[in-house]
Amino acid sequence: MSGSAPRGGLPDALEHVAQAHRAHHPRADLAPLRRAYLLAESSHRGQMRKSGEPYITHPLAVTLILAQLGAETTTLTASLLHDTVEDTDVTLDQVRAEFGAEVAYLVDGVTKLEKVDYGAAAEPETFRKMLVATGNDVRVMTVKLADRLHNMRTLGVMRPEKQARIAKVTRDVLIPLAERLGVQALKTELEDLAFQILHPENYAHTREIMRAHAAGPDPLRAVAEAVRGVLRDSPVGAEVQIRPRHALSVHRAVKKRGPLGPCDFGRLLILVEDDADCYAVLGELHTCFTPVISEFKDFIAVPKFNLYQSLHTAFADTEGRVAEVLIRTHRMHRVAEAGVIALGDPHRRAPAEDAVDAADAEGVDPTRPGWLSRLLEWQSDAPDPDTFWAHLREDLAQDREVTVFCGGGTLHLPAGATCLDAAYARYGPRAHTCVGARVDGRLTTLGTVLRDGDALHLLLAPEGASGPSPDWLDHVRTPAARIAVRRWLEAHPEGGTPAEAAPAPVADGSGPGGAGRPSPAPGAERAAVAVEQPDRPVRLARCCTPVPPDPVTGFPVRGGAVTVHRDACAVAGRMTASGRRPVPVRWEAGGGGCRVTLLAEAFGRPRLLADLTEAIAVQGAAVISADVEPPREQRVRHRYTLRLPDATALPALMRAMRGVPGVYDVVRATRPVV
């Protein structure tokens, strides 16, 4: 495989790689590639692939894939060596000594962990290691994607069950990663290869549809020629191409639309020199043809999170044929095809003329602040490989992002994220105390799904005043939030029932110091009441929500329990009037949290509910339920049932609520007599 070459020249096997590399980097130094190839060839000599080919053909093919996409020399050097440390006697120290720390880092990043050491966890832990390495240098993942693409191309020699296993991991993990890194050229081929293995019947049917279409004349050619004619008469220099759909794209289009029209098997791609030309071409098309307005999208002004930029539109020509169109610059097209590979070395310094100052001169990987940062944050908290693997697949299934404005900055979240997800992304563990949220100034639930551009204000209670409940797991979408909530619930099993569903406390006789004390249910109030009959369960009445040091009276109810009411409660008065014999009760020292219902009287005004709720949250109270009566004569009444961590905090809470502009009274509420 080394072939004949003059001393110091390139081996014949490297010529095609060198040509592809020089097409993108004419002045590249090829000496490292030559040395890397010679080391790889000698190290892998005698090893064969399952297809029967010499093993060196694999790193050569991987390197060619990357060279054709425009990868720089360091990446190509690492791709030639990517299997040497894993499969030969070459050590990482050797690679570092001969090729430098960058190449060694990339090779180490894609080297698999040994099954002997990790067992069934080897694959998820290898991906975890690879993703952590990608956090410092995205070139690690580009080498892995090219490696997987060549393996998928030659997967036919393996057993069907192994083909299916590799194809599933490719579909669930590597294809979404290729999408997020913007490497569309790799993504589309990987999609078709996985589609062919996992759904052979659908693949065969789709290929038959594509062959039947290709057998006849393509009407999109006539549409493309009409567009060229329009643009020839314009001052914009443009190149018009036809981009055929790949197999999985055709399959998805058929499932979505039904039988495809004659122009639905491809799209027009128009390439221009600069951004302004994109909009000029758009104007020409919308002037000379009938635009389909619903199909217009501007990904130049608002790029996708994976660096993609383009104008999307569609139009109908004079014969009624509808064609989809992509308009982009040549540079946008390179990035659309190669993604982060087109950016080159993320660590090299920017050219001096492009640098604003020394701080900005350092090249920055634009994917690092978004999805990759979030992934790296939660993966370190995943307790075991299975949890990491499940959450990784779930996280990567979210293929869109939204941007929300929160706390004076921006948050980039996966589409479908809720206020709770934003709270954990913004505050980390402090989000355990989140009690409410306002979106665009309006009070909303913590499970509200956020939209792109929302302004979010999160309401946090003081530390320790409240915590997550199990129903939060129904409202979090991101792995970071889900892992954090589960950890808190596991550490606080007594807080495992949501406050909204907390049952009334009953005495179970197991408390310290004897029976007759209410045993608080998870999340319920913890005020302690003692009765003379220690074997009788005790409940605090919900109609008047007594708290220490209210004067209270107990009444026996069905089932032998004792219900405790405030002396001023109308229900208690009615029971006394009917001849019910009260049971002596008293508050015990050391009582904790409590539940209380407050009635706020106020003059109606905008944002009153939001301001009252914020005042409640600041005082550390959790809202269990809230009810707003219809306003009468500009006056409105709010009824809140709240949980306080300490009954002594009630006076301060009521003062804070009275301090809200428009509120003229706050009183303890009792249920009216019926």
XYZ file of C-alpha atoms in Angstrom:
674
model
C 0.000 0.000 0.000
C 2.954 2.359 0.483
C 3.494 2.344 -3.278
C 6.417 3.849 -5.110
C 7.320 7.464 -4.470
C 10.427 9.572 -4.695
C 12.362 10.052 -1.445
C 10.367 12.453 0.692
C 7.395 12.330 -1.708
C 3.862 11.078 -1.074
C 3.039 7.356 -1.343
C 0.711 6.582 -4.244
C -2.074 5.608 -1.811
C -2.148 9.176 -0.493
C -2.411 10.919 -3.861
C -6.198 11.068 -3.956
C -6.259 12.403 -0.366
C -3.636 15.012 -1.243
C -5.587 16.180 -4.309
C -8.802 16.594 -2.292
C -6.903 18.381 0.471
C -5.098 20.760 -1.869
C -8.433 21.684 -3.506
C -9.433 23.328 -0.202
C -5.990 24.201 1.193
C -3.598 24.852 -1.725
C -0.633 25.716 0.498
C -1.066 22.918 3.040
C 2.061 21.136 4.280
C 1.626 17.467 3.361
C 4.658 16.194 5.293
C 2.625 15.293 8.430
C 0.204 13.295 6.256
C 3.069 11.353 4.731
C 4.554 10.504 8.147
C 1.139 9.608 9.574
C 0.364 7.315 6.648
C 3.706 5.511 6.914
C 3.182 4.916 10.651
C -0.410 3.754 10.157
C 0.463 1.466 7.249
C 3.336 -0.199 9.077
C 1.313 -0.548 12.297
C -1.769 -2.042 10.621
C 0.272 -4.253 8.249
C -1.075 -7.789 8.346
C -4.455 -6.723 9.744
C -7.468 -7.325 7.517
C -11.000 -5.976 7.579
C -13.960 -8.366 7.621
C -14.417 -7.559 3.931
C -10.988 -9.073 3.243
C -9.306 -5.747 2.413
C -6.084 -4.607 4.112
C -6.995 -2.630 7.230
C -5.128 0.491 6.051
C -7.875 1.040 3.469
C -10.199 2.097 6.311
C -8.167 5.035 7.738
C -7.409 6.086 4.141
C -11.121 6.150 3.281
C -11.965 8.071 6.465
C -9.254 10.625 5.671
C -10.521 11.020 2.103
C -14.063 11.724 3.366
C -12.737 14.493 5.611
C -10.413 15.875 2.932
C -13.283 16.179 0.458
C -15.214 18.192 3.078
C -12.286 20.578 3.553
C -10.792 19.402 6.863
C -7.391 20.915 7.684
C -4.124 18.983 7.969
C -4.248 18.263 11.726
C -7.634 16.551 11.403
C -6.460 14.474 8.429
C -3.310 13.442 10.292
C -5.396 12.283 13.246
C -7.843 10.428 10.990
C -5.001 8.422 9.446
C -3.906 7.429 12.961
C -7.327 7.139 14.592
C -7.218 3.334 15.034
C -3.500 2.883 15.748
C -3.676 3.321 19.525
C -6.785 1.148 19.737
C -5.763 -1.697 17.417
C -1.949 -1.723 17.224
C 1.120 -1.443 19.472
C 1.431 2.303 18.853
C 0.987 4.268 22.091
C -0.522 7.681 22.665
C 2.862 8.910 23.892
C 4.395 7.916 20.553
C 1.737 9.836 18.668
C 2.228 12.879 20.908
C 6.024 12.790 20.531
C 5.938 12.519 16.735
C 2.846 14.559 15.793
C 2.178 16.879 18.721
C -0.422 17.289 21.453
C -3.322 18.273 19.141
C -3.123 15.126 17.026
C -2.717 12.986 20.146
C -5.810 14.614 21.704
C -7.929 13.877 18.624
C -6.711 10.267 18.421
C -7.367 9.718 22.127
C -10.834 11.271 21.798
C -12.008 8.677 19.242
C -10.250 5.684 20.839
C -12.786 3.223 22.241
C -12.716 2.073 25.862
C -11.923 -1.599 26.364
C -14.859 -3.986 26.856
C -12.591 -5.992 29.143
C -12.561 -3.059 31.564
C -16.065 -1.650 31.090
C -18.183 -4.616 29.967
C -21.640 -3.630 28.698
C -20.948 -0.013 29.692
C -18.072 0.278 27.194
C -20.157 1.806 24.383
C -22.007 4.495 26.409
C -18.846 5.358 28.341
C -16.894 5.609 25.079
C -19.456 8.103 23.794
C -19.323 10.003 27.085
C -15.526 10.231 26.794
C -15.813 11.288 23.153
C -18.355 14.015 23.925
C -16.217 15.424 26.727
C -13.280 15.534 24.307
C -15.525 17.174 21.695
C -16.291 19.900 24.233
C -12.674 21.030 23.912
C -12.248 20.298 20.208
C -15.126 19.518 17.835
C -12.722 17.849 15.421
C -12.935 14.736 17.638
C -16.538 14.221 16.593
C -15.894 14.966 12.911
C -13.314 12.144 12.810
C -15.811 9.818 14.509
C -18.573 10.716 12.049
C -16.341 10.025 9.033
C -15.206 6.776 10.679
C -18.820 5.677 11.167
C -19.759 6.650 7.595
C -17.104 4.385 6.098
C -18.046 1.574 8.483
C -21.701 1.945 7.476
C -20.744 1.811 3.787
C -19.065 -1.561 4.377
C -21.511 -2.962 6.940
C -22.895 -5.609 4.589
C -20.216 -8.166 5.556
C -21.464 -8.320 9.148
C -24.230 -10.431 10.682
C -27.729 -8.905 10.294
C -28.204 -8.472 14.041
C -24.909 -6.570 14.352
C -25.815 -4.435 11.339
C -29.100 -3.513 13.040
C -27.410 -2.675 16.356
C -24.831 -0.393 14.719
C -27.481 1.223 12.506
C -29.688 2.002 15.535
C -26.848 3.726 17.377
C -26.055 5.611 14.180
C -29.678 6.721 13.815
C -30.210 7.653 17.467
C -26.856 9.249 18.325
C -24.472 9.917 15.458
C -26.940 11.270 12.885
C -28.316 13.828 15.389
C -24.740 14.797 16.260
C -23.941 15.270 12.561
C -27.054 17.464 12.279
C -26.034 19.565 15.282
C -22.524 20.003 13.946
C -24.013 21.044 10.603
C -22.254 18.311 8.597
C -25.143 17.696 6.191
C -23.045 15.801 3.653
C -22.287 13.095 6.226
C -25.729 13.219 7.807
C -27.708 12.565 4.622
C -25.600 9.558 3.594
C -25.701 8.122 7.114
C -29.492 8.542 7.113
C -29.890 6.585 3.875
C -27.534 3.810 5.023
C -29.340 3.417 8.366
C -32.729 3.595 6.577
C -31.677 0.794 4.230
C -30.658 -1.494 7.127
C -33.450 -0.763 9.600
C -36.345 -0.481 7.129
C -35.360 -2.497 4.045
C -38.903 -2.756 2.626
C -39.585 0.980 2.895
C -36.148 1.694 1.462
C -36.731 -0.600 -1.518
C -40.150 0.971 -2.172
C -38.693 4.475 -2.000
C -35.853 3.589 -4.376
C -38.404 2.201 -6.812
C -40.354 5.491 -6.696
C -37.120 7.406 -7.333
C -36.155 5.126 -10.240
C -39.596 5.532 -11.827
C -39.256 9.311 -11.599
C -35.718 9.257 -13.019
C -36.868 7.195 -16.027
C -38.818 10.131 -17.465
C -37.958 13.753 -18.213
C -37.412 15.905 -15.114
C -39.670 18.994 -15.257
C -37.435 20.656 -12.666
C -34.820 21.105 -15.414
C -37.215 23.308 -17.374
C -38.000 25.315 -14.223
C -34.274 25.717 -13.518
C -33.716 26.997 -17.062
C -36.525 29.521 -16.628
C -34.893 30.749 -13.416
C -31.523 31.078 -15.183
C -33.216 33.169 -17.844
C -34.706 35.493 -15.219
C -31.397 35.878 -13.384
C -29.422 36.489 -16.615
C -31.427 39.678 -17.043
C -30.677 40.783 -13.464
C -27.466 42.424 -12.207
C -26.816 39.502 -9.849
C -24.356 36.793 -10.821
C -25.895 33.485 -9.755
C -25.378 29.765 -10.303
C -28.496 27.559 -10.468
C -28.256 23.866 -9.612
C -30.729 21.034 -9.037
C -30.361 19.260 -5.676
C -32.044 15.815 -5.790
C -33.662 14.586 -2.592
C -32.006 11.606 -0.942
C -33.951 8.410 -0.189
C -35.024 9.151 3.396
C -36.089 12.669 2.412
C -38.302 11.246 -0.348
C -39.774 8.686 2.072
C -40.614 11.403 4.611
C -42.125 13.627 1.919
C -44.350 10.790 0.696
C -45.521 10.060 4.251
C -46.289 13.745 4.825
C -47.819 14.742 1.468
C -48.858 11.535 -0.223
C -47.774 10.910 -3.848
C -45.143 13.432 -4.891
C -45.537 15.865 -7.748
C -43.111 15.975 -10.687
C -41.042 18.779 -9.095
C -40.972 17.314 -5.583
C -37.992 15.025 -6.091
C -35.488 17.834 -5.894
C -34.973 21.494 -5.069
C -33.311 24.360 -6.860
C -30.103 25.628 -5.282
C -29.036 29.161 -6.204
C -25.508 30.216 -5.225
C -24.401 33.868 -5.146
C -21.427 35.852 -3.862
C -22.687 37.829 -0.870
C -25.625 38.146 1.510
C -27.223 41.085 -0.305
C -27.319 39.040 -3.526
C -29.412 36.390 -1.734
C -32.170 38.909 -1.094
C -31.830 40.341 -4.605
C -32.394 36.871 -6.089
C -35.364 36.375 -3.757
C -36.885 39.617 -5.045
C -36.408 38.574 -8.681
C -38.076 35.187 -8.084
C -41.029 36.652 -6.191
C -41.470 39.292 -8.908
C -41.326 36.967 -11.910
C -43.089 33.921 -10.428
C -45.956 33.362 -7.992
C -44.446 32.854 -4.528
C -45.796 30.341 -2.018
C -45.593 32.632 0.988
C -46.054 29.894 3.589
C -42.813 28.276 2.391
C -40.609 31.334 2.965
C -37.993 31.077 5.760
C -35.053 33.389 6.416
C -32.190 31.425 7.973
C -29.691 34.135 7.026
C -31.052 36.761 9.397
C -31.780 34.029 11.972
C -29.313 31.139 11.463
C -30.092 27.684 12.771
C -28.261 26.542 15.898
C -26.043 24.293 13.741
C -24.579 27.238 11.736
C -26.923 26.691 8.775
C -27.782 29.810 6.752
C -29.979 30.021 3.672
C -33.149 31.547 2.284
C -35.944 29.038 1.666
C -38.840 29.804 -0.644
C -41.114 28.175 -3.199
C -42.915 29.456 -6.279
C -45.263 28.355 -9.008
C -44.255 28.966 -12.640
C -46.605 29.859 -15.504
C -47.546 26.189 -15.955
C -48.454 25.780 -12.276
C -45.404 23.704 -11.387
C -44.295 24.393 -7.793
C -40.564 24.335 -7.091
C -38.760 24.683 -3.765
C -35.697 26.943 -3.783
C -32.647 27.390 -1.555
C -30.686 30.640 -1.928
C -27.278 31.012 -0.258
C -23.756 32.298 -0.785
C -20.899 29.987 -1.737
C -19.534 30.288 1.800
C -22.938 29.444 3.300
C -23.068 26.421 1.020
C -19.674 25.168 2.236
C -20.816 25.511 5.850
C -24.195 23.897 5.050
C -22.424 20.866 3.608
C -19.449 20.572 5.964
C -20.620 22.409 9.107
C -17.868 22.775 11.696
C -15.413 21.055 9.355
C -15.570 24.144 7.131
C -14.439 26.277 10.092
C -11.057 24.565 10.217
C -9.008 24.561 13.415
C -11.132 26.051 16.246
C -7.927 26.905 18.166
C -6.055 28.849 15.511
C -5.848 32.611 15.785
C -8.024 34.661 13.471
C -6.273 36.782 10.804
C -5.183 40.134 12.193
C -7.384 42.101 9.811
C -10.466 40.218 11.003
C -9.688 40.583 14.690
C -11.348 43.360 16.614
C -8.957 43.045 19.544
C -6.714 40.512 21.189
C -9.562 39.015 23.204
C -11.589 38.367 20.057
C -8.682 37.080 17.989
C -8.878 33.586 19.403
C -10.939 31.290 17.199
C -14.142 30.173 18.933
C -16.164 27.080 18.219
C -19.690 28.489 17.725
C -21.385 25.234 18.721
C -19.766 25.157 22.163
C -22.011 27.704 23.949
C -25.285 25.982 23.029
C -26.367 22.387 22.871
C -22.878 20.973 23.509
C -22.446 22.995 26.708
C -25.788 21.756 28.023
C -24.930 18.186 27.149
C -21.551 18.404 28.876
C -23.161 19.877 31.988
C -25.737 17.157 32.548
C -23.585 14.195 31.466
C -21.302 14.684 34.477
C -24.347 14.252 36.748
C -25.682 11.117 35.044
C -25.271 8.496 37.779
C -24.662 5.464 35.574
C -24.031 4.543 31.916
C -27.616 3.414 31.286
C -29.039 6.728 32.504
C -26.492 8.647 30.439
C -27.246 6.575 27.340
C -31.028 6.982 27.663
C -30.819 10.727 28.318
C -28.306 11.228 25.502
C -30.662 9.684 22.947
C -33.565 11.705 24.321
C -31.585 14.957 24.276
C -30.365 14.416 20.727
C -33.913 13.708 19.550
C -34.623 17.435 20.051
C -33.448 18.831 16.731
C -34.511 22.472 17.197
C -33.644 25.218 19.664
C -35.453 28.221 21.098
C -33.872 31.347 22.558
C -35.492 32.987 25.595
C -34.476 36.123 27.476
C -34.062 35.521 31.192
C -32.318 37.340 34.024
C -30.650 39.916 31.817
C -29.206 37.308 29.425
C -30.269 34.719 26.886
C -30.878 31.010 27.297
C -30.647 28.551 24.399
C -32.940 25.607 25.068
C -34.197 22.660 23.020
C -37.616 23.138 21.450
C -40.302 21.944 23.846
C -38.432 23.155 26.949
C -40.561 24.535 29.786
C -40.144 27.234 32.422
C -38.726 24.568 34.753
C -36.077 23.613 32.188
C -35.146 27.280 31.905
C -34.932 27.580 35.695
C -32.410 24.745 35.949
C -30.458 26.037 32.946
C -30.306 29.508 34.531
C -29.886 28.764 38.235
C -28.770 25.141 38.565
C -29.651 23.670 42.006
C -31.233 26.982 43.091
C -34.077 26.142 40.720
C -35.348 23.702 43.376
C -36.946 26.770 45.022
C -38.738 27.966 41.881
C -42.364 28.748 42.735
C -43.623 30.598 39.674
C -42.835 32.239 36.365
C -43.914 35.126 34.212
C -43.656 34.901 30.435
C -43.853 38.204 28.576
C -45.125 39.781 31.807
C -47.945 37.295 32.392
C -48.061 34.843 35.276
C -47.921 31.279 33.990
C -47.390 27.718 35.204
C -43.953 26.172 35.562
C -44.883 23.583 32.922
C -45.527 26.203 30.224
C -43.662 25.399 27.000
C -41.446 28.297 25.957
C -41.412 29.799 22.481
C -38.611 31.457 20.594
C -38.131 35.035 21.809
C -40.095 34.722 25.072
C -39.108 37.043 27.946
C -39.021 34.921 31.090
C -38.950 36.032 34.732
C -38.565 33.234 37.283
C -39.870 33.540 40.853
C -37.666 31.892 43.489
C -38.487 31.341 47.153
C -35.795 31.649 49.850
C -33.420 28.697 50.079
C -35.079 25.705 51.743
C -38.562 27.210 51.724
C -39.835 24.844 49.045
C -38.668 22.122 46.731
C -39.594 20.018 43.716
C -42.534 17.644 43.714
C -42.861 14.452 41.630
C -45.190 16.147 39.169
C -42.244 18.320 38.103
C -40.952 15.255 36.267
C -43.963 15.593 33.958
C -42.931 19.152 33.071
C -39.171 18.942 32.492
C -37.823 18.060 29.066
C -34.050 18.478 29.396
C -31.883 15.742 30.962
C -30.143 18.301 33.206
C -33.439 19.313 34.801
C -34.760 15.758 35.028
C -31.603 14.463 36.708
C -31.603 17.378 39.180
C -35.270 16.858 40.138
C -34.842 13.101 40.593
C -31.778 13.604 42.763
C -33.638 16.060 44.992
C -36.641 13.746 45.341
C -34.384 10.818 46.225
C -32.631 12.933 48.856
C -35.938 14.258 50.266
C -38.379 11.325 50.254
C -40.563 13.163 52.771
C -41.201 15.832 50.132
C -42.212 13.410 47.463
C -45.927 14.274 47.219
C -46.860 17.428 45.345
C -48.247 20.085 47.621
C -51.385 20.364 45.510
C -52.243 16.736 46.202
C -50.991 16.517 49.803
C -53.434 14.691 52.075
C -54.360 16.105 55.469
C -52.019 15.003 58.250
C -53.281 12.241 60.495
C -51.917 10.906 63.746
C -50.339 7.489 63.521
C -49.013 7.184 67.057
C -45.417 6.885 65.857
C -44.214 10.419 66.610
C -41.713 11.050 69.384
C -43.186 11.601 72.813
C -46.403 9.646 72.310
C -49.449 9.407 70.050
C -52.179 11.912 69.369
C -49.920 14.149 67.266
C -50.727 14.725 63.581
C -48.337 12.808 61.382
C -47.735 15.116 58.428
C -48.007 13.619 55.008
C -45.210 14.406 52.556
C -45.428 18.037 51.542
C -48.211 18.835 54.013
C -48.153 21.214 57.000
C -46.305 20.071 60.108
C -48.067 22.021 62.870
C -48.458 19.803 65.949
C -51.768 19.511 67.862
C -52.263 17.345 70.940
C -55.589 15.847 72.085
C -56.562 14.159 75.305
C -57.279 10.834 73.604
C -53.835 9.890 72.191
C -55.159 7.077 70.004
C -57.380 9.351 67.896
C -56.107 10.706 64.541
C -56.125 14.499 64.196
C -56.751 16.630 61.103
C -56.536 20.394 60.604
C -59.736 21.692 59.036
C -59.336 23.024 55.498
C -62.235 25.441 55.871
C -60.386 27.750 58.278
C -56.778 26.432 58.080
C -55.793 27.014 61.726
C -52.181 27.872 62.498
C -50.363 28.492 65.782
C -51.210 30.370 67.963
C -54.879 30.507 66.837
C -57.406 29.511 69.543
C -58.662 26.129 68.336
C -61.365 23.606 69.125
C -61.584 19.973 68.120
C -64.680 18.052 67.054
C -65.008 14.275 66.635
C -65.972 13.250 63.097
C -66.917 10.006 61.382
C -64.220 7.358 61.676
C -63.078 8.412 65.151
C -60.825 11.253 63.978
C -60.717 14.737 65.454
C -60.937 17.771 63.177
C -59.385 20.962 64.553
C -61.050 24.326 63.742
C -60.296 27.904 64.684
C -62.657 29.106 67.414
C -63.838 31.863 65.053
C -64.610 29.421 62.242
C -68.244 29.520 61.073
C -68.266 25.756 60.633
C -67.123 25.329 64.246
C -69.883 27.683 65.389
C -72.477 25.709 63.484
C -71.249 22.417 64.972
C -71.414 23.891 68.501
C -74.932 25.202 67.856
C -76.066 21.767 66.724
C -74.981 20.234 70.013
C -71.731 18.587 68.892
C -69.491 18.089 71.922
C -66.029 19.624 71.411
C -62.784 17.817 72.241
C -60.069 19.806 74.067
C -57.013 20.340 71.849
C -53.909 22.486 72.135
C -50.904 23.462 70.050
C -47.692 21.693 70.936
C -44.370 23.498 71.117
C -41.983 23.031 68.198
C -44.595 22.965 65.439
C -43.200 23.527 61.957
C -44.834 24.491 58.681
C -48.498 25.180 58.237
C -51.227 25.681 55.668
C -53.283 28.867 55.604
C -55.947 30.458 53.401
C -55.801 34.222 52.884
C -58.298 36.566 51.279
C -56.851 39.632 49.522
C -59.167 42.544 48.696
C -57.830 44.926 46.037
C -58.688 47.457 43.372
C -58.504 45.841 39.945
C -55.468 46.729 37.824
C -53.151 45.044 35.272
C -50.478 42.681 36.685
C -52.119 42.554 40.133
C -52.121 38.730 40.208
C -48.471 38.566 39.121
C -47.366 41.101 41.754
C -49.275 39.362 44.548
C -47.828 35.991 43.584
C -44.320 37.432 43.499
C -44.783 38.962 46.974
C -45.915 35.566 48.273
C -42.920 33.813 46.711
C -40.445 36.310 48.175
C -41.790 35.535 51.663
C -41.055 31.827 51.145
C -44.665 30.652 50.914
C -45.740 28.053 48.362
C -49.034 28.556 46.524
C -51.187 25.438 46.826
C -54.228 26.922 45.119
C -55.452 30.338 43.990
C -58.857 31.642 42.992
C -59.811 35.049 41.602
C -63.440 36.156 41.765
C -64.854 38.254 38.910
C -64.276 41.979 39.591
C -67.193 44.021 40.927
C -67.174 47.819 40.795
C -63.413 47.846 40.065
C -62.759 45.665 43.113
C -61.400 42.137 42.978
C -60.997 39.392 45.581
C -58.179 36.822 45.514
C -58.256 33.666 47.635
C -54.915 31.887 48.192
C -54.246 28.637 50.011
C -50.586 28.708 50.968
C -48.028 26.550 52.710
C -45.593 28.329 55.029
C -42.370 26.788 56.329
C -43.060 28.346 59.753
C -46.322 29.618 61.242
C -44.516 32.597 62.764
C -43.963 33.918 59.217
C -47.698 34.532 58.692
C -47.824 38.166 59.975
C -44.885 39.181 57.769
C -46.514 37.496 54.769
C -49.796 39.341 55.301
C -47.923 42.658 55.648
C -46.050 41.989 52.410
C -49.297 41.259 50.562
C -50.889 44.429 51.940
C -47.872 46.313 50.619
C -48.679 45.407 47.005
C -50.071 48.513 45.231
C -53.870 48.306 44.981
C -54.319 45.831 47.843
C -56.283 47.403 50.701
C -56.835 44.399 52.977
C -55.606 40.855 53.571
C -57.450 38.645 56.083
C -57.595 35.014 57.113
C -60.392 33.357 55.164
C -63.059 31.036 56.448
C -65.562 29.075 54.441
C -69.028 30.664 54.656
C -71.826 28.788 56.413
C -74.236 27.078 54.013
